[in-house]
């Protein structure tokens, strides 16, 4: 029975800032990739607490919600029950200013992500056909082979048409005009001219004939230029005629322009991209493979690995094989092995279930559940997996293994790697898997690392080991839990764990014996460190720094030794409120991760000196 994802879809969209905050949404094998108008409206901590969400990553201009294997079902449910337009792309209204790298990664992922499933399926089928012919089970002259090969090779041969559609969606161009441009590049009479090495000209200008099947860069550049021309024409032409004049002009201009300029330039860029990687690879394949494979898991964390898809696609188009995704392929087995090591070592039933599932999905090429749910969470397993991946990557580079299709390494896709270095690649995958598993089991994990997320209490700690540190109230007033304050940064506990108090009078006192680490001249905030090592941030009101010290009278200075109850600052509550600011004052433990537990008072009011936070060492 299919699982119902309606509530999860609604909760995700709610905590992403609502459907009005979504500029675009696509998904890859494990992640929902949102482009948001305003990232500040998203509640990351609430998203990560949702059952069904592994983690949330902000990278490459995207807000990535990691789901795992069920991402496709959640993605479709979001479209069905929340009204978010899938595969949309509306950059207008965004206040997010990204750098060139982030914009480039966002563009690449937006173009390639929708077609990865088809490319992966075609790659697996192509690998199986290679296995069947190698083993003599199927003749490449048979009708069966020809039909199945057409099925798996079509997406690669007609890749410009597929990319034309996704590029048009990304660049806000007419997708069918874009597909027509790509179709012209693959038109039989034009491909026949190239095969016959004949020369032609357009209006007297020589046409550089190029083989466009399987190419990537030319059509993406062509569609980008098309999108700019369309926008210009739609803005300048009268409404009565632009619906038919715009596509006419676009086809008449962009197709010749692509054959004359864009295509040759794009083809040259693509070849430079492929030859540049090949040059670096050939300097020392073993060292290069080890370095790339070691850092690859870190790129996966930030979703940057998709930025290499054009390199791989160009390698396949120009050389007929790729080594980049082959070198990084054993990482999938390394992460799965590390998750298996945790599964075998832990006695915690909940973690055993998570690690066992992640170890299984990792073998099928889906590593995010293993990375975010297990290895990265406990750090050492992740490091061991990176080392195992690096060793395997060095072996893969040394034997010169490559893939005949764009596929990630998994037990299903191994046939795609048949050819030079295949046996060495298999050995590398085995080393990565068992290296990750054995290393994690022996050195990377024990149950004392397990932390209860509700209480932050280590399972290894007993009642006899507990040592309490008390933090007193810095003011008389009403006590609030952090999640109820209006400022999201404080409410989400991104700045620290603790509590908030609404002062009854304009005085804040030190809650501990210790030192003033920072006394802001504006008077709105103080950083304290107690003699027992607790780091405390007291922040008077929200956005009160904008007052630039007005209505505040600071009584201490940075570096000063203080006692519990010493006056830190006086301020005029009435004037601050009249200026439009809240005076709710968070009291945060900023180094909370160094302690076992942070326990807040349940009382609703407190007086100066009364305990509001208990810290368990």
CSV table of C-alpha atoms in Angstrom, one decimal, residues 156-161 181-182 184-187 190-191 194 207-219 255-267 317:
chain,number,residue,atom,x,y,z
A,156,UNK,CA,22.0,10.3,-25.3
A,157,UNK,CA,21.7,10.6,-29.1
A,158,UNK,CA,18.8,13.1,-28.8
A,159,UNK,CA,20.3,14.8,-25.7
A,160,UNK,CA,20.2,18.3,-27.3
A,161,UNK,CA,16.4,18.0,-27.7
A,181,UNK,CA,16.0,24.7,-32.6
A,182,UNK,CA,17.5,21.5,-31.2
A,184,UNK,CA,17.3,21.5,-36.6
A,185,UNK,CA,20.7,20.6,-35.3
A,186,UNK,CA,19.8,16.9,-35.6
A,187,UNK,CA,17.9,17.2,-38.8
A,190,UNK,CA,22.2,18.3,-41.8
A,191,UNK,CA,23.8,15.3,-40.2
A,194,UNK,CA,28.5,16.4,-41.8
A,207,UNK,CA,28.7,27.1,-42.0
A,208,UNK,CA,31.0,25.0,-39.7
A,209,UNK,CA,29.3,21.6,-39.7
A,210,UNK,CA,29.5,19.8,-36.4
A,211,UNK,CA,28.1,16.5,-35.2
A,212,UNK,CA,25.5,17.6,-32.6
A,213,UNK,CA,24.1,14.3,-31.3
A,214,UNK,CA,24.9,13.8,-27.6
A,215,UNK,CA,26.3,17.4,-27.3
A,216,UNK,CA,25.5,19.6,-24.3
A,217,UNK,CA,27.0,23.1,-24.4
A,218,UNK,CA,25.8,24.3,-27.8
A,219,UNK,CA,22.1,23.8,-27.2
A,255,UNK,CA,18.8,28.4,-35.9
A,256,UNK,CA,21.2,30.1,-38.4
A,257,UNK,CA,23.0,31.8,-35.5
A,258,UNK,CA,23.5,28.4,-33.8
A,259,UNK,CA,24.9,26.8,-36.9
A,260,UNK,CA,27.2,29.8,-37.7
A,261,UNK,CA,28.4,30.9,-34.2
A,262,UNK,CA,26.8,29.4,-31.1
A,263,UNK,CA,27.2,25.8,-32.1
A,264,UNK,CA,31.0,26.0,-33.0
A,265,UNK,CA,31.7,28.1,-29.9
A,266,UNK,CA,29.7,25.7,-27.6
A,267,UNK,CA,31.3,22.7,-29.2
A,317,UNK,CA,30.0,12.6,-26.1
